[in-house]
Amino acid sequence: MAVINLLTAINQALDQKMADDDKVVVFGEDAGYEGGVFRVTAGLQKKYGEDRVFDTPIAEAAITGNAIGMAINGLRPVAEIQFDGFVFPGYTEIVTHMARYRNRSRGKYGLPIVVRFPVGGGIRALEHHSESLETLLGHIPGLKVVMPSTPYDAKGLMVSAIEDPDPVIYMEPKRIYRSGKQDVPEEMYRIPIGKAKVVQEGSDITVVAWGAMMREAEKAIKLLEGENISVELIDLRTINPIDEETIIESVKKTGRFLVVQEAVKTYGPGAELMSLVNEKAFLYLEAAPTRVTGFDITVPLAKGEMFHFVQPERIAAEIKKVAKF
């Protein structure tokens, strides 16, 4: 067991899967020699060579397109996109080919590809460097989409993603790459894709979050100490497929539901989760399901970004409002 941060946990998972399976290849802009912008792939090229860990041109469509060709020919590519907002040039290949290959072959063939990239804000970055795109990718049939919130989950989800027979979008909340450490087993293990985690049991309200928003939700719950509100906190972990069972069973117990997302409000995952609760747990509800989200704007630049992000005080106020309804 070693105490490591989220970034190191991902690096460890990549390292162990590359050692375990010589079909695993890692590539992207600066992913080889430099080890990526945030050094998630640091040391891998030196250990496994330039044939398996290599740099690419600044061409995201080529990165995702080549990943498809590699997977068709038997490799297990792990493709890095440098920042969230840069995934758009590669979006066509992801949506029109990567996601559809299983359906297009009538279930015969899958594409074992992981597309990983940093996501979200909080590092005072430039435009196109702070976006939360889980809605755009979670909406597409044929794609699995995951986002860890802890080092332990980051490693286990990455191992599962690489071993999955179909494409997995692996989103890494960049603001918590290095903020906090956790005991992580040194041996390889797996976190099932599509399985949420009840982080804290409670009886008055169910709160669901993921990625960096888990930290903000936990801070909000601490702000409510003394308010006599028992919060059940769930880490969604996987945006698609949604773990409906864990969420619905929780809401049936608490009767109240709040979802927290960093992404902009309109058409976000929060809307999908609220709809799910209305469809499958309506008769158990004591208050209307609600959400705390980013605003419907382009993510502001450094000086303004904190006004856009969800703060613990906003979450705490909404929990109190729904719980007291």
PDB file of C-alpha atoms in Angstrom:
ATOM      1  CA  MET A   1       0.000   0.000   0.000  1.00  0.00           C
ATOM      2  CA  ALA A   2       1.356   3.430  -0.936  1.00  0.00           C
ATOM      3  CA  VAL A   3       0.000   6.918  -0.234  1.00  0.00           C
ATOM      4  CA  ILE A   4      -0.294   8.593  -3.656  1.00  0.00           C
ATOM      5  CA  ASN A   5      -2.300  11.287  -5.427  1.00  0.00           C
ATOM      6  CA  LEU A   6      -4.805  10.856  -8.260  1.00  0.00           C
ATOM      7  CA  LEU A   7      -2.296  11.641 -11.011  1.00  0.00           C
ATOM      8  CA  THR A   8       0.194   9.077  -9.739  1.00  0.00           C
ATOM      9  CA  ALA A   9      -2.580   6.499  -9.422  1.00  0.00           C
ATOM     10  CA  ILE A  10      -3.415   6.861 -13.116  1.00  0.00           C
ATOM     11  CA  ASN A  11       0.265   6.615 -14.026  1.00  0.00           C
ATOM     12  CA  GLN A  12       0.566   3.459 -11.930  1.00  0.00           C
ATOM     13  CA  ALA A  13      -2.444   1.887 -13.650  1.00  0.00           C
ATOM     14  CA  LEU A  14      -1.010   2.648 -17.104  1.00  0.00           C
ATOM     15  CA  ASP A  15       2.371   1.267 -16.069  1.00  0.00           C
ATOM     16  CA  GLN A  16       0.927  -1.961 -14.714  1.00  0.00           C
ATOM     17  CA  LYS A  17      -1.355  -2.559 -17.682  1.00  0.00           C
ATOM     18  CA  MET A  18       1.529  -1.933 -20.115  1.00  0.00           C
ATOM     19  CA  ALA A  19       3.618  -4.463 -18.220  1.00  0.00           C
ATOM     20  CA  ASP A  20       0.692  -6.887 -18.188  1.00  0.00           C
ATOM     21  CA  ASP A  21      -0.277  -6.592 -21.855  1.00  0.00           C
ATOM     22  CA  ASP A  22       2.126  -5.697 -24.670  1.00  0.00           C
ATOM     23  CA  LYS A  23      -0.846  -4.687 -26.841  1.00  0.00           C
ATOM     24  CA  VAL A  24      -1.378  -1.553 -24.712  1.00  0.00           C
ATOM     25  CA  VAL A  25       0.073   1.580 -26.351  1.00  0.00           C
ATOM     26  CA  VAL A  26       0.012   5.153 -25.008  1.00  0.00           C
ATOM     27  CA  PHE A  27       0.249   8.258 -27.162  1.00  0.00           C
ATOM     28  CA  GLY A  28      -0.741  11.896 -27.568  1.00  0.00           C
ATOM     29  CA  GLU A  29       0.693  15.390 -27.860  1.00  0.00           C
ATOM     30  CA  ASP A  30       3.749  15.390 -25.531  1.00  0.00           C
ATOM     31  CA  ALA A  31       2.567  12.124 -23.944  1.00  0.00           C
ATOM     32  CA  GLY A  32       5.880  10.444 -24.753  1.00  0.00           C
ATOM     33  CA  TYR A  33       9.116  12.260 -23.987  1.00  0.00           C
ATOM     34  CA  GLU A  34       7.571  14.920 -21.711  1.00  0.00           C
ATOM     35  CA  GLY A  35       5.078  12.589 -20.033  1.00  0.00           C
ATOM     36  CA  GLY A  36       2.112  14.827 -20.864  1.00  0.00           C
ATOM     37  CA  VAL A  37       1.209  18.360 -19.792  1.00  0.00           C
ATOM     38  CA  PHE A  38       0.520  17.234 -16.232  1.00  0.00           C
ATOM     39  CA  ARG A  39       3.071  14.343 -16.313  1.00  0.00           C
ATOM     40  CA  VAL A  40       0.401  11.633 -16.104  1.00  0.00           C
ATOM     41  CA  THR A  41       2.451   9.457 -18.504  1.00  0.00           C
ATOM     42  CA  ALA A  42       5.845  10.394 -17.065  1.00  0.00           C
ATOM     43  CA  GLY A  43       8.460   7.673 -17.226  1.00  0.00           C
ATOM     44  CA  LEU A  44       6.469   5.337 -19.461  1.00  0.00           C
ATOM     45  CA  GLN A  45       8.371   6.010 -22.685  1.00  0.00           C
ATOM     46  CA  LYS A  46      11.704   5.444 -20.971  1.00  0.00           C
ATOM     47  CA  LYS A  47      10.417   2.134 -19.585  1.00  0.00           C
ATOM     48  CA  TYR A  48       8.506   0.788 -22.596  1.00  0.00           C
ATOM     49  CA  GLY A  49      10.174   2.508 -25.540  1.00  0.00           C
ATOM     50  CA  GLU A  50       9.069   4.833 -28.324  1.00  0.00           C
ATOM     51  CA  ASP A  51       7.127   2.104 -30.147  1.00  0.00           C
ATOM     52  CA  ARG A  52       4.617   1.856 -27.287  1.00  0.00           C
ATOM     53  CA  VAL A  53       4.684   5.382 -25.802  1.00  0.00           C
ATOM     54  CA  PHE A  54       5.028   8.156 -28.342  1.00  0.00           C
ATOM     55  CA  ASP A  55       4.310  11.768 -29.194  1.00  0.00           C
ATOM     56  CA  THR A  56       1.861  12.786 -31.901  1.00  0.00           C
ATOM     57  CA  PRO A  57       1.375  15.969 -33.939  1.00  0.00           C
ATOM     58  CA  ILE A  58      -1.080  18.572 -32.607  1.00  0.00           C
ATOM     59  CA  ALA A  59      -3.940  16.912 -34.437  1.00  0.00           C
ATOM     60  CA  GLU A  60      -6.714  15.496 -32.231  1.00  0.00           C
ATOM     61  CA  ALA A  61      -8.685  14.061 -35.159  1.00  0.00           C
ATOM     62  CA  ALA A  62      -5.575  12.119 -36.140  1.00  0.00           C
ATOM     63  CA  ILE A  63      -5.091  10.910 -32.560  1.00  0.00           C
ATOM     64  CA  THR A  64      -8.625   9.518 -32.240  1.00  0.00           C
ATOM     65  CA  GLY A  65      -8.678   8.286 -35.840  1.00  0.00           C
ATOM     66  CA  ASN A  66      -5.396   6.422 -35.446  1.00  0.00           C
ATOM     67  CA  ALA A  67      -6.639   4.916 -32.186  1.00  0.00           C
ATOM     68  CA  ILE A  68      -9.484   3.355 -34.145  1.00  0.00           C
ATOM     69  CA  GLY A  69      -7.098   1.890 -36.714  1.00  0.00           C
ATOM     70  CA  MET A  70      -4.829   0.522 -34.011  1.00  0.00           C
ATOM     71  CA  ALA A  71      -7.706  -1.134 -32.167  1.00  0.00           C
ATOM     72  CA  ILE A  72      -9.040  -2.709 -35.361  1.00  0.00           C
ATOM     73  CA  ASN A  73      -5.598  -4.223 -35.861  1.00  0.00           C
ATOM     74  CA  GLY A  74      -5.370  -5.753 -32.402  1.00  0.00           C
ATOM     75  CA  LEU A  75      -3.809  -3.100 -30.158  1.00  0.00           C
ATOM     76  CA  ARG A  76      -5.315  -1.543 -27.015  1.00  0.00           C
ATOM     77  CA  PRO A  77      -4.623   2.187 -27.521  1.00  0.00           C
ATOM     78  CA  VAL A  78      -4.780   4.719 -24.699  1.00  0.00           C
ATOM     79  CA  ALA A  79      -4.995   8.097 -26.436  1.00  0.00           C
ATOM     80  CA  GLU A  80      -4.405  11.359 -24.576  1.00  0.00           C
ATOM     81  CA  ILE A  81      -6.076  14.641 -25.502  1.00  0.00           C
ATOM     82  CA  GLN A  82      -4.158  17.457 -23.813  1.00  0.00           C
ATOM     83  CA  PHE A  83      -7.151  19.437 -22.529  1.00  0.00           C
ATOM     84  CA  ASP A  84     -10.923  19.014 -22.438  1.00  0.00           C
ATOM     85  CA  GLY A  85     -11.756  21.703 -24.975  1.00  0.00           C
ATOM     86  CA  PHE A  86      -9.369  20.183 -27.516  1.00  0.00           C
ATOM     87  CA  VAL A  87     -11.441  17.014 -27.805  1.00  0.00           C
ATOM     88  CA  PHE A  88     -13.765  18.716 -30.301  1.00  0.00           C
ATOM     89  CA  PRO A  89     -11.479  18.230 -33.345  1.00  0.00           C
ATOM     90  CA  GLY A  90     -11.435  14.513 -32.512  1.00  0.00           C
ATOM     91  CA  TYR A  91     -15.162  14.384 -31.746  1.00  0.00           C
ATOM     92  CA  THR A  92     -16.153  13.300 -35.249  1.00  0.00           C
ATOM     93  CA  GLU A  93     -13.965  10.194 -35.099  1.00  0.00           C
ATOM     94  CA  ILE A  94     -15.177   9.381 -31.583  1.00  0.00           C
ATOM     95  CA  VAL A  95     -18.880   9.739 -32.340  1.00  0.00           C
ATOM     96  CA  THR A  96     -19.208   8.615 -35.949  1.00  0.00           C
ATOM     97  CA  HIS A  97     -16.775   5.680 -35.873  1.00  0.00           C
ATOM     98  CA  MET A  98     -15.423   4.753 -32.418  1.00  0.00           C
ATOM     99  CA  ALA A  99     -18.809   4.684 -30.692  1.00  0.00           C
ATOM    100  CA  ARG A 100     -20.592   2.887 -33.522  1.00  0.00           C
ATOM    101  CA  TYR A 101     -18.204   0.064 -34.341  1.00  0.00           C
ATOM    102  CA  ARG A 102     -19.960  -2.491 -32.112  1.00  0.00           C
ATOM    103  CA  ASN A 103     -23.358  -1.592 -33.567  1.00  0.00           C
ATOM    104  CA  ARG A 104     -22.021  -1.331 -37.108  1.00  0.00           C
ATOM    105  CA  SER A 105     -20.624  -4.882 -36.915  1.00  0.00           C
ATOM    106  CA  ARG A 106     -23.931  -6.117 -35.454  1.00  0.00           C
ATOM    107  CA  GLY A 107     -22.234  -6.876 -32.155  1.00  0.00           C
ATOM    108  CA  LYS A 108     -19.347  -8.898 -33.583  1.00  0.00           C
ATOM    109  CA  TYR A 109     -16.493  -6.457 -32.986  1.00  0.00           C
ATOM    110  CA  GLY A 110     -15.605  -3.875 -30.394  1.00  0.00           C
ATOM    111  CA  LEU A 111     -12.889  -1.242 -30.208  1.00  0.00           C
ATOM    112  CA  PRO A 112     -10.883  -1.495 -26.965  1.00  0.00           C
ATOM    113  CA  ILE A 113      -9.861   2.164 -26.840  1.00  0.00           C
ATOM    114  CA  VAL A 114      -9.394   4.557 -23.923  1.00  0.00           C
ATOM    115  CA  VAL A 115      -9.519   8.274 -24.698  1.00  0.00           C
ATOM    116  CA  ARG A 116      -8.318  10.124 -21.632  1.00  0.00           C
ATOM    117  CA  PHE A 117      -8.058  13.847 -20.979  1.00  0.00           C
ATOM    118  CA  PRO A 118      -8.024  16.425 -18.139  1.00  0.00           C
ATOM    119  CA  VAL A 119     -11.410  17.972 -17.507  1.00  0.00           C
ATOM    120  CA  GLY A 120     -12.954  20.869 -15.573  1.00  0.00           C
ATOM    121  CA  GLY A 121     -11.545  24.078 -14.189  1.00  0.00           C
ATOM    122  CA  GLY A 122      -9.810  25.362 -11.107  1.00  0.00           C
ATOM    123  CA  ILE A 123      -6.250  25.789 -12.376  1.00  0.00           C
ATOM    124  CA  ARG A 124      -6.640  29.350 -13.758  1.00  0.00           C
ATOM    125  CA  ALA A 125      -6.230  28.175 -17.344  1.00  0.00           C
ATOM    126  CA  LEU A 126      -6.951  29.618 -20.781  1.00  0.00           C
ATOM    127  CA  GLU A 127     -10.054  29.267 -22.938  1.00  0.00           C
ATOM    128  CA  HIS A 128     -10.797  25.636 -23.958  1.00  0.00           C
ATOM    129  CA  HIS A 129      -8.824  24.379 -20.925  1.00  0.00           C
ATOM    130  CA  SER A 130     -11.553  24.288 -18.240  1.00  0.00           C
ATOM    131  CA  GLU A 131     -14.636  22.655 -19.695  1.00  0.00           C
ATOM    132  CA  SER A 132     -16.821  19.853 -18.323  1.00  0.00           C
ATOM    133  CA  LEU A 133     -17.919  17.803 -21.317  1.00  0.00           C
ATOM    134  CA  GLU A 134     -19.497  14.748 -19.700  1.00  0.00           C
ATOM    135  CA  THR A 135     -22.868  15.640 -21.235  1.00  0.00           C
ATOM    136  CA  LEU A 136     -21.558  15.678 -24.812  1.00  0.00           C
ATOM    137  CA  LEU A 137     -19.841  12.315 -24.466  1.00  0.00           C
ATOM    138  CA  GLY A 138     -22.198  10.620 -22.020  1.00  0.00           C
ATOM    139  CA  HIS A 139     -25.039  11.245 -24.462  1.00  0.00           C
ATOM    140  CA  ILE A 140     -23.509   9.081 -27.206  1.00  0.00           C
ATOM    141  CA  PRO A 141     -24.624   5.407 -27.425  1.00  0.00           C
ATOM    142  CA  GLY A 142     -21.634   3.092 -27.636  1.00  0.00           C
ATOM    143  CA  LEU A 143     -19.393   5.098 -25.318  1.00  0.00           C
ATOM    144  CA  LYS A 144     -18.731   4.430 -21.663  1.00  0.00           C
ATOM    145  CA  VAL A 145     -17.762   7.582 -19.735  1.00  0.00           C
ATOM    146  CA  VAL A 146     -16.054   7.593 -16.344  1.00  0.00           C
ATOM    147  CA  MET A 147     -14.687  10.285 -14.016  1.00  0.00           C
ATOM    148  CA  PRO A 148     -12.875   9.349 -10.773  1.00  0.00           C
ATOM    149  CA  SER A 149     -12.787  11.488  -7.634  1.00  0.00           C
ATOM    150  CA  THR A 150     -10.156   9.626  -5.609  1.00  0.00           C
ATOM    151  CA  PRO A 151      -6.740   8.058  -6.286  1.00  0.00           C
ATOM    152  CA  TYR A 152      -8.102   4.599  -5.401  1.00  0.00           C
ATOM    153  CA  ASP A 153     -10.927   4.869  -7.918  1.00  0.00           C
ATOM    154  CA  ALA A 154      -8.661   6.479 -10.522  1.00  0.00           C
ATOM    155  CA  LYS A 155      -6.398   3.439 -10.623  1.00  0.00           C
ATOM    156  CA  GLY A 156      -9.159   0.840 -10.528  1.00  0.00           C
ATOM    157  CA  LEU A 157     -11.242   2.585 -13.173  1.00  0.00           C
ATOM    158  CA  MET A 158      -8.266   2.981 -15.510  1.00  0.00           C
ATOM    159  CA  VAL A 159      -7.457  -0.726 -15.316  1.00  0.00           C
ATOM    160  CA  SER A 160     -11.091  -1.560 -16.072  1.00  0.00           C
ATOM    161  CA  ALA A 161     -11.183   0.981 -18.905  1.00  0.00           C
ATOM    162  CA  ILE A 162      -8.123  -0.508 -20.629  1.00  0.00           C
ATOM    163  CA  GLU A 163      -9.530  -4.037 -20.297  1.00  0.00           C
ATOM    164  CA  ASP A 164     -12.969  -3.061 -21.594  1.00  0.00           C
ATOM    165  CA  PRO A 165     -13.771  -4.465 -25.058  1.00  0.00           C
ATOM    166  CA  ASP A 166     -15.426  -1.186 -26.119  1.00  0.00           C
ATOM    167  CA  PRO A 167     -14.432   2.513 -26.103  1.00  0.00           C
ATOM    168  CA  VAL A 168     -14.161   4.257 -22.743  1.00  0.00           C
ATOM    169  CA  ILE A 169     -13.861   8.025 -22.277  1.00  0.00           C
ATOM    170  CA  TYR A 170     -11.759   8.547 -19.164  1.00  0.00           C
ATOM    171  CA  MET A 171     -12.103  12.079 -17.771  1.00  0.00           C
ATOM    172  CA  GLU A 172      -9.528  13.285 -15.252  1.00  0.00           C
ATOM    173  CA  PRO A 173     -10.574  16.210 -12.999  1.00  0.00           C
ATOM    174  CA  LYS A 174      -7.418  18.243 -13.274  1.00  0.00           C
ATOM    175  CA  ARG A 175      -7.936  20.434 -10.212  1.00  0.00           C
ATOM    176  CA  ILE A 176      -7.618  17.391  -7.935  1.00  0.00           C
ATOM    177  CA  TYR A 177      -4.714  15.726  -9.770  1.00  0.00           C
ATOM    178  CA  ARG A 178      -2.375  16.568  -6.916  1.00  0.00           C
ATOM    179  CA  SER A 179      -4.728  17.813  -4.185  1.00  0.00           C
ATOM    180  CA  GLY A 180      -4.855  15.048  -1.667  1.00  0.00           C
ATOM    181  CA  LYS A 181      -3.422  11.572  -1.282  1.00  0.00           C
ATOM    182  CA  GLN A 182      -4.843   8.207  -0.369  1.00  0.00           C
ATOM    183  CA  ASP A 183      -3.705   4.676   0.408  1.00  0.00           C
ATOM    184  CA  VAL A 184      -3.698   2.791  -2.891  1.00  0.00           C
ATOM    185  CA  PRO A 185      -2.801  -0.906  -3.219  1.00  0.00           C
ATOM    186  CA  GLU A 186       0.364  -1.462  -5.211  1.00  0.00           C
ATOM    187  CA  GLU A 187      -1.083  -4.533  -6.905  1.00  0.00           C
ATOM    188  CA  MET A 188      -3.451  -4.192  -9.861  1.00  0.00           C
ATOM    189  CA  TYR A 189      -7.189  -4.103  -9.095  1.00  0.00           C
ATOM    190  CA  ARG A 190     -10.378  -3.049 -10.815  1.00  0.00           C
ATOM    191  CA  ILE A 191     -13.345  -0.750 -10.122  1.00  0.00           C
ATOM    192  CA  PRO A 192     -16.389  -1.890 -12.139  1.00  0.00           C
ATOM    193  CA  ILE A 193     -17.516   0.601 -14.781  1.00  0.00           C
ATOM    194  CA  GLY A 194     -21.165   1.509 -14.198  1.00  0.00           C
ATOM    195  CA  LYS A 195     -21.069   1.104 -10.421  1.00  0.00           C
ATOM    196  CA  ALA A 196     -21.557   4.123  -8.130  1.00  0.00           C
ATOM    197  CA  LYS A 197     -20.258   4.273  -4.565  1.00  0.00           C
ATOM    198  CA  VAL A 198     -22.159   5.248  -1.428  1.00  0.00           C
ATOM    199  CA  VAL A 199     -19.480   7.350   0.264  1.00  0.00           C
ATOM    200  CA  GLN A 200     -21.563   8.327   3.264  1.00  0.00           C
ATOM    201  CA  GLU A 201     -24.852   6.832   4.405  1.00  0.00           C
ATOM    202  CA  GLY A 202     -27.704   9.121   5.485  1.00  0.00           C
ATOM    203  CA  SER A 203     -31.469   9.216   5.861  1.00  0.00           C
ATOM    204  CA  ASP A 204     -32.723  12.747   5.015  1.00  0.00           C
ATOM    205  CA  ILE A 205     -31.451  13.522   1.493  1.00  0.00           C
ATOM    206  CA  THR A 206     -29.480  11.833  -1.305  1.00  0.00           C
ATOM    207  CA  VAL A 207     -26.687  13.937  -2.842  1.00  0.00           C
ATOM    208  CA  VAL A 208     -24.993  12.674  -6.032  1.00  0.00           C
ATOM    209  CA  ALA A 209     -21.768  14.152  -7.424  1.00  0.00           C
ATOM    210  CA  TRP A 210     -18.648  13.025  -9.317  1.00  0.00           C
ATOM    211  CA  GLY A 211     -15.096  14.097 -10.073  1.00  0.00           C
ATOM    212  CA  ALA A 212     -13.944  17.319  -8.415  1.00  0.00           C
ATOM    213  CA  MET A 213     -17.487  18.042  -7.218  1.00  0.00           C
ATOM    214  CA  MET A 214     -17.219  15.231  -4.683  1.00  0.00           C
ATOM    215  CA  ARG A 215     -14.742  17.346  -2.695  1.00  0.00           C
ATOM    216  CA  GLU A 216     -17.088  20.351  -2.803  1.00  0.00           C
ATOM    217  CA  ALA A 217     -20.053  18.213  -1.701  1.00  0.00           C
ATOM    218  CA  GLU A 218     -18.057  16.820   1.211  1.00  0.00           C
ATOM    219  CA  LYS A 219     -17.110  20.372   2.260  1.00  0.00           C
ATOM    220  CA  ALA A 220     -20.782  21.373   2.055  1.00  0.00           C
ATOM    221  CA  ILE A 221     -21.814  18.508   4.316  1.00  0.00           C
ATOM    222  CA  LYS A 222     -19.263  19.667   6.883  1.00  0.00           C
ATOM    223  CA  LEU A 223     -20.724  23.169   6.738  1.00  0.00           C
ATOM    224  CA  LEU A 224     -24.062  21.655   7.771  1.00  0.00           C
ATOM    225  CA  GLU A 225     -22.770  20.045  10.920  1.00  0.00           C
ATOM    226  CA  GLY A 226     -25.134  21.026  13.714  1.00  0.00           C
ATOM    227  CA  GLU A 227     -28.111  21.388  11.346  1.00  0.00           C
ATOM    228  CA  ASN A 228     -29.339  17.869  12.126  1.00  0.00           C
ATOM    229  CA  ILE A 229     -29.477  16.878   8.438  1.00  0.00           C
ATOM    230  CA  SER A 230     -28.427  13.310   7.592  1.00  0.00           C
ATOM    231  CA  VAL A 231     -26.965  13.305   4.059  1.00  0.00           C
ATOM    232  CA  GLU A 232     -26.387  10.204   1.939  1.00  0.00           C
ATOM    233  CA  LEU A 233     -23.534  11.054  -0.435  1.00  0.00           C
ATOM    234  CA  ILE A 234     -23.036   9.038  -3.635  1.00  0.00           C
ATOM    235  CA  ASP A 235     -20.057   9.240  -5.988  1.00  0.00           C
ATOM    236  CA  LEU A 236     -21.485   8.482  -9.428  1.00  0.00           C
ATOM    237  CA  ARG A 237     -18.044   7.462 -10.808  1.00  0.00           C
ATOM    238  CA  THR A 238     -19.537   6.523 -14.202  1.00  0.00           C
ATOM    239  CA  ILE A 239     -21.509   9.037 -16.248  1.00  0.00           C
ATOM    240  CA  ASN A 240     -22.633   6.370 -18.712  1.00  0.00           C
ATOM    241  CA  PRO A 241     -23.920   3.786 -17.974  1.00  0.00           C
ATOM    242  CA  ILE A 242     -25.614   5.239 -14.900  1.00  0.00           C
ATOM    243  CA  ASP A 243     -25.881   3.050 -11.823  1.00  0.00           C
ATOM    244  CA  GLU A 244     -29.642   3.439 -11.554  1.00  0.00           C
ATOM    245  CA  GLU A 245     -30.080   0.865  -8.799  1.00  0.00           C
ATOM    246  CA  THR A 246     -27.826   2.588  -6.252  1.00  0.00           C
ATOM    247  CA  ILE A 247     -29.428   5.991  -6.852  1.00  0.00           C
ATOM    248  CA  ILE A 248     -33.040   4.807  -6.814  1.00  0.00           C
ATOM    249  CA  GLU A 249     -32.579   2.669  -3.698  1.00  0.00           C
ATOM    250  CA  SER A 250     -31.053   5.656  -1.926  1.00  0.00           C
ATOM    251  CA  VAL A 251     -33.863   8.013  -2.926  1.00  0.00           C
ATOM    252  CA  LYS A 252     -36.471   5.492  -1.807  1.00  0.00           C
ATOM    253  CA  LYS A 253     -34.810   5.647   1.604  1.00  0.00           C
ATOM    254  CA  THR A 254     -34.293   9.412   1.917  1.00  0.00           C
ATOM    255  CA  GLY A 255     -37.187  10.797  -0.153  1.00  0.00           C
ATOM    256  CA  ARG A 256     -35.110  13.760  -1.328  1.00  0.00           C
ATOM    257  CA  PHE A 257     -32.567  14.209  -4.147  1.00  0.00           C
ATOM    258  CA  LEU A 258     -29.925  16.745  -5.097  1.00  0.00           C
ATOM    259  CA  VAL A 259     -27.319  16.406  -7.861  1.00  0.00           C
ATOM    260  CA  VAL A 260     -24.154  18.506  -8.059  1.00  0.00           C
ATOM    261  CA  GLN A 261     -22.289  19.021 -11.348  1.00  0.00           C
ATOM    262  CA  GLU A 262     -19.527  21.357 -12.502  1.00  0.00           C
ATOM    263  CA  ALA A 263     -20.882  21.322 -16.052  1.00  0.00           C
ATOM    264  CA  VAL A 264     -23.247  24.017 -17.258  1.00  0.00           C
ATOM    265  CA  LYS A 265     -26.863  23.571 -16.224  1.00  0.00           C
ATOM    266  CA  THR A 266     -28.930  23.105 -19.375  1.00  0.00           C
ATOM    267  CA  TYR A 267     -29.142  19.509 -20.684  1.00  0.00           C
ATOM    268  CA  GLY A 268     -26.469  18.423 -18.213  1.00  0.00           C
ATOM    269  CA  PRO A 269     -26.200  15.037 -16.440  1.00  0.00           C
ATOM    270  CA  GLY A 270     -28.110  16.572 -13.531  1.00  0.00           C
ATOM    271  CA  ALA A 271     -31.208  16.845 -15.712  1.00  0.00           C
ATOM    272  CA  GLU A 272     -30.899  13.179 -16.684  1.00  0.00           C
ATOM    273  CA  LEU A 273     -30.515  12.062 -13.073  1.00  0.00           C
ATOM    274  CA  MET A 274     -33.481  14.149 -11.900  1.00  0.00           C
ATOM    275  CA  SER A 275     -35.578  12.641 -14.676  1.00  0.00           C
ATOM    276  CA  LEU A 276     -34.476   9.163 -13.629  1.00  0.00           C
ATOM    277  CA  VAL A 277     -35.556   9.817 -10.037  1.00  0.00           C
ATOM    278  CA  ASN A 278     -38.914  11.180 -11.178  1.00  0.00           C
ATOM    279  CA  GLU A 279     -39.539   8.161 -13.383  1.00  0.00           C
ATOM    280  CA  LYS A 280     -38.552   5.455 -10.889  1.00  0.00           C
ATOM    281  CA  ALA A 281     -38.978   6.875  -7.389  1.00  0.00           C
ATOM    282  CA  PHE A 282     -41.681   9.534  -7.745  1.00  0.00           C
ATOM    283  CA  LEU A 283     -44.012   8.068  -5.121  1.00  0.00           C
ATOM    284  CA  TYR A 284     -41.185   8.098  -2.554  1.00  0.00           C
ATOM    285  CA  LEU A 285     -40.318  11.790  -2.987  1.00  0.00           C
ATOM    286  CA  GLU A 286     -40.928  14.294  -0.190  1.00  0.00           C
ATOM    287  CA  ALA A 287     -39.578  17.242  -2.214  1.00  0.00           C
ATOM    288  CA  ALA A 288     -38.866  18.055  -5.857  1.00  0.00           C
ATOM    289  CA  PRO A 289     -35.470  16.727  -7.095  1.00  0.00           C
ATOM    290  CA  THR A 290     -33.083  19.588  -7.801  1.00  0.00           C
ATOM    291  CA  ARG A 291     -29.527  20.415  -8.886  1.00  0.00           C
ATOM    292  CA  VAL A 292     -26.597  22.713  -8.226  1.00  0.00           C
ATOM    293  CA  THR A 293     -24.575  23.345 -11.403  1.00  0.00           C
ATOM    294  CA  GLY A 294     -22.247  25.636 -13.244  1.00  0.00           C
ATOM    295  CA  PHE A 295     -23.926  28.536 -15.046  1.00  0.00           C
ATOM    296  CA  ASP A 296     -24.961  28.454 -18.711  1.00  0.00           C
ATOM    297  CA  ILE A 297     -21.933  30.395 -19.901  1.00  0.00           C
ATOM    298  CA  THR A 298     -18.551  29.715 -21.445  1.00  0.00           C
ATOM    299  CA  VAL A 299     -16.190  28.971 -18.575  1.00  0.00           C
ATOM    300  CA  PRO A 300     -14.633  32.333 -17.596  1.00  0.00           C
ATOM    301  CA  LEU A 301     -10.902  32.980 -17.690  1.00  0.00           C
ATOM    302  CA  ALA A 302      -8.751  32.922 -14.569  1.00  0.00           C
ATOM    303  CA  LYS A 303     -10.030  36.054 -12.790  1.00  0.00           C
ATOM    304  CA  GLY A 304     -13.666  35.067 -13.137  1.00  0.00           C
ATOM    305  CA  GLU A 305     -13.725  31.305 -13.011  1.00  0.00           C
ATOM    306  CA  MET A 306     -14.456  30.994  -9.293  1.00  0.00           C
ATOM    307  CA  PHE A 307     -17.711  32.908  -9.807  1.00  0.00           C
ATOM    308  CA  HIS A 308     -18.796  30.167 -12.225  1.00  0.00           C
ATOM    309  CA  PHE A 309     -17.769  27.149 -10.202  1.00  0.00           C
ATOM    310  CA  VAL A 310     -20.019  25.434  -7.713  1.00  0.00           C
ATOM    311  CA  GLN A 311     -18.999  26.419  -4.195  1.00  0.00           C
ATOM    312  CA  PRO A 312     -19.673  24.429  -0.991  1.00  0.00           C
ATOM    313  CA  GLU A 313     -21.847  27.257   0.326  1.00  0.00           C
ATOM    314  CA  ARG A 314     -24.219  26.928  -2.664  1.00  0.00           C
ATOM    315  CA  ILE A 315     -24.460  23.182  -2.182  1.00  0.00           C
ATOM    316  CA  ALA A 316     -25.019  23.495   1.557  1.00  0.00           C
ATOM    317  CA  ALA A 317     -27.775  26.066   1.069  1.00  0.00           C
ATOM    318  CA  GLU A 318     -29.581  23.835  -1.431  1.00  0.00           C
ATOM    319  CA  ILE A 319     -29.245  20.737   0.761  1.00  0.00           C
ATOM    320  CA  LYS A 320     -30.764  22.692   3.650  1.00  0.00           C
ATOM    321  CA  LYS A 321     -33.579  23.997   1.445  1.00  0.00           C
ATOM    322  CA  VAL A 322     -34.531  20.559   0.084  1.00  0.00           C
ATOM    323  CA  ALA A 323     -34.114  18.766   3.417  1.00  0.00           C
ATOM    324  CA  LYS A 324     -36.327  21.278   5.236  1.00  0.00           C
ATOM    325  CA  PHE A 325     -39.037  21.325   2.542  1.00  0.00           C
TER     326      PHE A 325
END
